[in-house]
Amino acid sequence: MTVADNDKPAINNGNPRHIAIIMDGNGRWAQKRLMPRIMGHYAGVKAVRKIVEYCAKENIEVLSLFAFSSENWRRPQDEVSLLMELFMNTLQSEVDKLDKNNIRLKIIGDKSAFPEKLREKIAAAEGQTAQNDGLTLLIAANYGGRWDITQALRQIVAGVKSGEIDEQAISEQLVNQYLVTAELPEPDLFIRSGGEERISNFLLWQLAYTEFYFTDALWPDFDQQALEKAIGSFKGRQRRFGHTGEQVIDNRVL
């Protein structure tokens, strides 16, 4: 008996292949300093640069960052508008650096809600970095795990109706093929900063066998040392995927 490819233990000297992060605490970081909340988001972008640099250096295959959830539209309109502007400006300023460092950028989520100019910037940035084969940087924007599963099911239903998909062939593997992360390994390590301990509708399907790590550090304060601590916690865990600890130790199912 063997485990599926996406369920195999991490590689790269025990490092996770795929790290997924909810970058929480930007607004609170700014408020603690008596600054407008948007200043926390600007500080958060600086933290992103450090984490991306570290993951690229350490040969992490995929880094997924939850930038803007489908629920974040409920925030005050002024903050949402500023976040959209920050997203646009960051795309413009960072894509050349990502490309130069062999990093592939992929934006996941319902992009139809974004202004046309932003959608064009996203497409251009993804196209510019599409052939890079280093770190894949996945930015979840207007993303929700329930949305992801729903859009996958809609495609499958359409395929069944058209005769392209046999109803009896529907399986977990088939559903996975229609998720926005289809070609990527599932996350090995999930990190949430800011002290909250929930996944907030992020990668619901994909996190089924992921190790969770929560920290009180607000995102702008989350640095390389904090990430190393999270990875160290990950390396100290035994990932069994339904098998016994003895089987894993004996290497019979790897």
Short mmCIF file of C-alpha atoms in Angstrom, two decimals:
data_model
loop_
_atom_site.label_atom_id
_atom_site.label_comp_id
_atom_site.label_asym_id
_atom_site.label_seq_id
_atom_site.Cartn_x
_atom_site.Cartn_y
_atom_site.Cartn_z
CA MET A 1 0.00 0.00 0.00
CA THR A 2 1.34 3.43 -0.94
CA VAL A 3 0.15 6.95 -0.37
CA ALA A 4 -0.84 9.24 -3.22
CA ASP A 5 1.74 11.63 -4.67
CA ASN A 6 0.13 14.65 -3.00
CA ASP A 7 0.15 12.84 0.34
CA LYS A 8 3.83 11.91 0.37
CA PRO A 9 5.96 13.38 3.15
CA ALA A 10 7.90 16.57 2.52
CA ILE A 11 11.18 16.64 0.61
CA ASN A 12 14.12 19.08 0.59
CA ASN A 13 15.82 17.81 3.77
CA GLY A 14 12.52 17.62 5.57
CA ASN A 15 11.35 21.07 4.48
CA PRO A 16 7.72 21.32 3.40
CA ARG A 17 7.17 21.30 -0.34
CA HIS A 18 4.24 23.68 -0.07
CA ILE A 19 3.70 26.30 2.64
CA ALA A 20 0.34 28.09 2.89
CA ILE A 21 0.01 31.24 4.99
CA ILE A 22 -2.82 33.44 6.21
CA MET A 23 -1.12 36.79 6.69
CA ASP A 24 -3.20 38.11 9.58
CA GLY A 25 -2.59 41.14 11.77
CA ASN A 26 -1.66 43.98 9.40
CA GLY A 27 -4.43 46.29 10.60
CA ARG A 28 -3.83 45.56 14.27
CA TRP A 29 -0.09 46.12 13.80
CA ALA A 30 -0.82 49.62 12.50
CA GLN A 31 -3.44 50.41 15.15
CA LYS A 32 -0.99 49.50 17.91
CA ARG A 33 1.26 52.20 16.48
CA LEU A 34 -1.59 54.72 16.15
CA MET A 35 -1.33 54.54 12.37
CA PRO A 36 -4.04 54.07 9.71
CA ARG A 37 -4.79 50.41 9.04
CA ILE A 38 -3.54 50.67 5.46
CA MET A 39 -0.03 51.37 6.77
CA GLY A 40 -0.09 47.89 8.26
CA HIS A 41 -0.80 46.46 4.82
CA TYR A 42 2.17 48.36 3.37
CA ALA A 43 4.31 46.92 6.17
CA GLY A 44 2.87 43.50 5.38
CA VAL A 45 4.14 43.73 1.80
CA LYS A 46 7.67 44.15 3.16
CA ALA A 47 7.21 40.99 5.22
CA VAL A 48 6.03 39.15 2.10
CA ARG A 49 9.24 40.06 0.29
CA LYS A 50 11.36 38.54 3.08
CA ILE A 51 9.34 35.33 3.21
CA VAL A 52 9.35 34.90 -0.57
CA GLU A 53 13.11 35.43 -0.64
CA TYR A 54 13.63 32.85 2.09
CA CYS A 55 11.39 30.23 0.45
CA ALA A 56 13.12 30.68 -2.91
CA LYS A 57 16.52 30.29 -1.25
CA GLU A 58 15.44 27.16 0.63
CA ASN A 59 13.99 25.50 -2.50
CA ILE A 60 10.42 25.45 -1.24
CA GLU A 61 8.32 24.45 -4.24
CA VAL A 62 5.15 26.44 -3.52
CA LEU A 63 4.30 29.36 -1.25
CA SER A 64 0.59 30.23 -1.02
CA LEU A 65 -0.41 33.53 0.55
CA PHE A 66 -3.99 34.50 1.43
CA ALA A 67 -4.02 38.16 0.36
CA PHE A 68 -7.73 38.95 0.05
CA SER A 69 -10.60 36.63 0.86
CA SER A 70 -14.04 36.66 -0.72
CA GLU A 71 -15.29 37.83 2.69
CA ASN A 72 -12.95 40.84 2.80
CA TRP A 73 -15.32 42.80 0.56
CA ARG A 74 -17.32 43.34 3.77
CA ARG A 75 -14.63 45.63 5.14
CA PRO A 76 -15.06 49.44 5.01
CA GLN A 77 -15.11 50.61 1.38
CA ASP A 78 -12.17 52.96 1.88
CA GLU A 79 -9.99 50.10 3.12
CA VAL A 80 -11.07 47.81 0.27
CA SER A 81 -10.26 50.51 -2.30
CA LEU A 82 -6.84 51.08 -0.78
CA LEU A 83 -6.17 47.34 -0.74
CA MET A 84 -7.02 47.11 -4.45
CA GLU A 85 -4.68 50.02 -5.15
CA LEU A 86 -1.93 48.37 -3.09
CA PHE A 87 -2.46 45.08 -4.95
CA MET A 88 -2.15 46.87 -8.30
CA ASN A 89 0.96 48.81 -7.31
CA THR A 90 2.63 45.74 -5.82
CA LEU A 91 2.06 43.75 -9.02
CA GLN A 92 3.65 46.52 -11.04
CA SER A 93 6.66 46.93 -8.76
CA GLU A 94 7.41 43.28 -7.95
CA VAL A 95 6.84 41.25 -11.11
CA ASP A 96 10.23 42.06 -12.65
CA LYS A 97 11.98 41.02 -9.42
CA LEU A 98 10.02 37.76 -9.32
CA ASP A 99 10.87 37.06 -12.95
CA LYS A 100 14.55 37.82 -12.41
CA ASN A 101 14.63 35.33 -9.52
CA ASN A 102 12.95 32.54 -11.51
CA ILE A 103 9.72 32.73 -9.45
CA ARG A 104 6.41 31.87 -11.09
CA LEU A 105 3.46 33.99 -10.02
CA LYS A 106 -0.06 32.61 -10.04
CA ILE A 107 -3.16 34.43 -8.78
CA ILE A 108 -6.04 32.23 -7.65
CA GLY A 109 -9.59 33.32 -6.88
CA ASP A 110 -12.62 34.81 -8.59
CA LYS A 111 -10.90 37.52 -10.63
CA SER A 112 -14.15 38.55 -12.32
CA ALA A 113 -14.90 40.88 -9.38
CA PHE A 114 -11.75 42.93 -9.99
CA PRO A 115 -11.57 46.06 -12.17
CA GLU A 116 -10.58 45.34 -15.75
CA LYS A 117 -7.26 47.15 -15.39
CA LEU A 118 -6.31 44.95 -12.44
CA ARG A 119 -7.31 41.79 -14.33
CA GLU A 120 -5.06 42.90 -17.18
CA LYS A 121 -2.16 43.45 -14.78
CA ILE A 122 -2.70 40.00 -13.27
CA ALA A 123 -2.71 38.33 -16.68
CA ALA A 124 0.44 40.18 -17.73
CA ALA A 125 2.28 39.29 -14.52
CA GLU A 126 1.30 35.63 -14.76
CA GLY A 127 2.30 35.53 -18.42
CA GLN A 128 5.68 37.14 -17.79
CA THR A 129 6.63 34.55 -15.14
CA ALA A 130 4.83 31.50 -16.57
CA GLN A 131 7.99 29.72 -17.77
CA ASN A 132 9.91 30.12 -14.51
CA ASP A 133 10.59 26.84 -12.73
CA GLY A 134 11.75 27.95 -9.29
CA LEU A 135 9.39 28.81 -6.46
CA THR A 136 5.70 29.04 -7.40
CA LEU A 137 4.17 32.01 -5.57
CA LEU A 138 0.43 31.53 -5.25
CA ILE A 139 -1.51 34.66 -4.27
CA ALA A 140 -5.13 34.00 -3.22
CA ALA A 141 -7.16 37.11 -4.03
CA ASN A 142 -10.95 37.19 -3.81
CA TYR A 143 -10.54 33.52 -2.97
CA GLY A 144 -12.62 31.26 -0.78
CA GLY A 145 -12.30 27.52 -0.29
CA ARG A 146 -16.04 26.99 -0.72
CA TRP A 147 -15.94 29.01 -3.94
CA ASP A 148 -13.08 26.84 -5.19
CA ILE A 149 -14.95 23.59 -4.56
CA THR A 150 -18.16 25.03 -6.03
CA GLN A 151 -16.49 26.17 -9.25
CA ALA A 152 -14.87 22.74 -9.59
CA LEU A 153 -18.23 21.01 -9.18
CA ARG A 154 -19.84 23.29 -11.75
CA GLN A 155 -17.20 22.32 -14.29
CA ILE A 156 -17.68 18.63 -13.52
CA VAL A 157 -21.48 18.88 -13.81
CA ALA A 158 -21.08 20.64 -17.16
CA GLY A 159 -18.73 17.88 -18.27
CA VAL A 160 -21.21 15.18 -17.28
CA LYS A 161 -24.03 16.95 -19.16
CA SER A 162 -21.92 17.29 -22.29
CA GLY A 163 -20.80 13.66 -22.12
CA GLU A 164 -17.13 14.55 -21.62
CA ILE A 165 -17.12 13.11 -18.09
CA ASP A 166 -18.55 9.73 -17.09
CA GLU A 167 -20.60 10.17 -13.92
CA GLN A 168 -19.17 6.92 -12.57
CA ALA A 169 -15.66 8.34 -12.97
CA ILE A 170 -16.22 11.14 -10.45
CA SER A 171 -13.71 10.70 -7.62
CA GLU A 172 -11.59 12.73 -5.23
CA GLN A 173 -8.85 12.71 -7.85
CA LEU A 174 -11.21 14.09 -10.48
CA VAL A 175 -12.47 16.86 -8.22
CA ASN A 176 -8.87 17.78 -7.44
CA GLN A 177 -8.17 18.22 -11.15
CA TYR A 178 -10.73 21.04 -11.32
CA LEU A 179 -9.53 23.01 -8.29
CA VAL A 180 -7.46 26.12 -8.94
CA THR A 181 -4.42 24.38 -7.42
CA ALA A 182 -4.77 21.27 -9.59
CA GLU A 183 -1.19 20.99 -10.80
CA LEU A 184 0.42 21.77 -7.44
CA PRO A 185 1.28 19.63 -4.41
CA GLU A 186 -1.11 20.08 -1.51
CA PRO A 187 0.17 22.18 1.41
CA ASP A 188 2.39 20.41 3.91
CA LEU A 189 2.45 23.31 6.36
CA PHE A 190 -0.25 25.89 7.06
CA ILE A 191 0.72 29.00 9.05
CA ARG A 192 -1.54 31.69 10.43
CA SER A 193 -0.12 34.80 12.06
CA GLY A 194 -1.98 37.23 14.28
CA GLY A 195 -3.11 34.92 17.07
CA GLU A 196 -6.28 33.54 15.47
CA GLU A 197 -6.62 29.76 15.19
CA ARG A 198 -8.93 29.07 12.26
CA ILE A 199 -8.49 28.57 8.52
CA SER A 200 -11.10 31.15 7.45
CA ASN A 201 -12.26 29.42 4.27
CA PHE A 202 -8.72 29.07 2.88
CA LEU A 203 -7.87 26.00 0.76
CA LEU A 204 -10.55 23.88 2.47
CA TRP A 205 -10.10 20.83 0.25
CA GLN A 206 -6.33 21.12 -0.01
CA LEU A 207 -5.65 21.34 3.75
CA ALA A 208 -7.02 17.87 4.52
CA TYR A 209 -3.62 16.43 5.58
CA THR A 210 -1.76 19.66 6.30
CA GLU A 211 0.12 20.38 9.53
CA PHE A 212 -1.17 23.55 11.25
CA TYR A 213 0.97 26.17 12.97
CA PHE A 214 -0.42 29.27 14.70
CA THR A 215 1.56 32.22 16.02
CA ASP A 216 0.67 35.39 17.90
CA ALA A 217 3.12 37.41 15.78
CA LEU A 218 1.34 40.01 13.67
CA TRP A 219 2.15 39.60 9.99
CA PRO A 220 4.46 42.63 9.56
CA ASP A 221 6.58 41.17 12.39
CA PHE A 222 6.69 37.69 10.84
CA ASP A 223 10.24 37.29 9.55
CA GLN A 224 12.70 34.63 8.47
CA GLN A 225 13.33 33.57 12.07
CA ALA A 226 9.60 33.13 12.65
CA LEU A 227 9.29 31.03 9.50
CA GLU A 228 12.26 28.89 10.52
CA LYS A 229 10.54 28.28 13.86
CA ALA A 230 7.37 27.16 12.08
CA ILE A 231 9.32 24.87 9.77
CA GLY A 232 11.19 23.47 12.78
CA SER A 233 7.85 22.60 14.39
CA PHE A 234 6.79 20.91 11.16
CA LYS A 235 9.97 18.85 10.99
CA GLY A 236 9.35 17.57 14.52
CA ARG A 237 5.99 16.03 13.65
CA GLN A 238 5.27 12.56 12.36
CA ARG A 239 2.99 12.60 9.33
CA ARG A 240 1.17 9.27 9.12
CA PHE A 241 -1.57 9.79 6.49
CA GLY A 242 -3.74 7.13 8.13
CA HIS A 243 -0.92 4.65 8.74
CA THR A 244 0.62 3.70 12.06
CA GLY A 245 3.70 5.34 13.46
CA GLU A 246 5.55 2.03 13.16
CA GLN A 247 4.79 1.82 9.44
CA VAL A 248 6.14 5.32 8.89
CA ILE A 249 9.29 4.61 10.91
CA ASP A 250 9.85 1.36 9.02
CA ASN A 251 9.48 3.32 5.77
CA ARG A 252 7.02 0.76 4.43
CA VAL A 253 4.52 3.26 3.02
CA LEU A 254 6.73 6.07 1.74
#
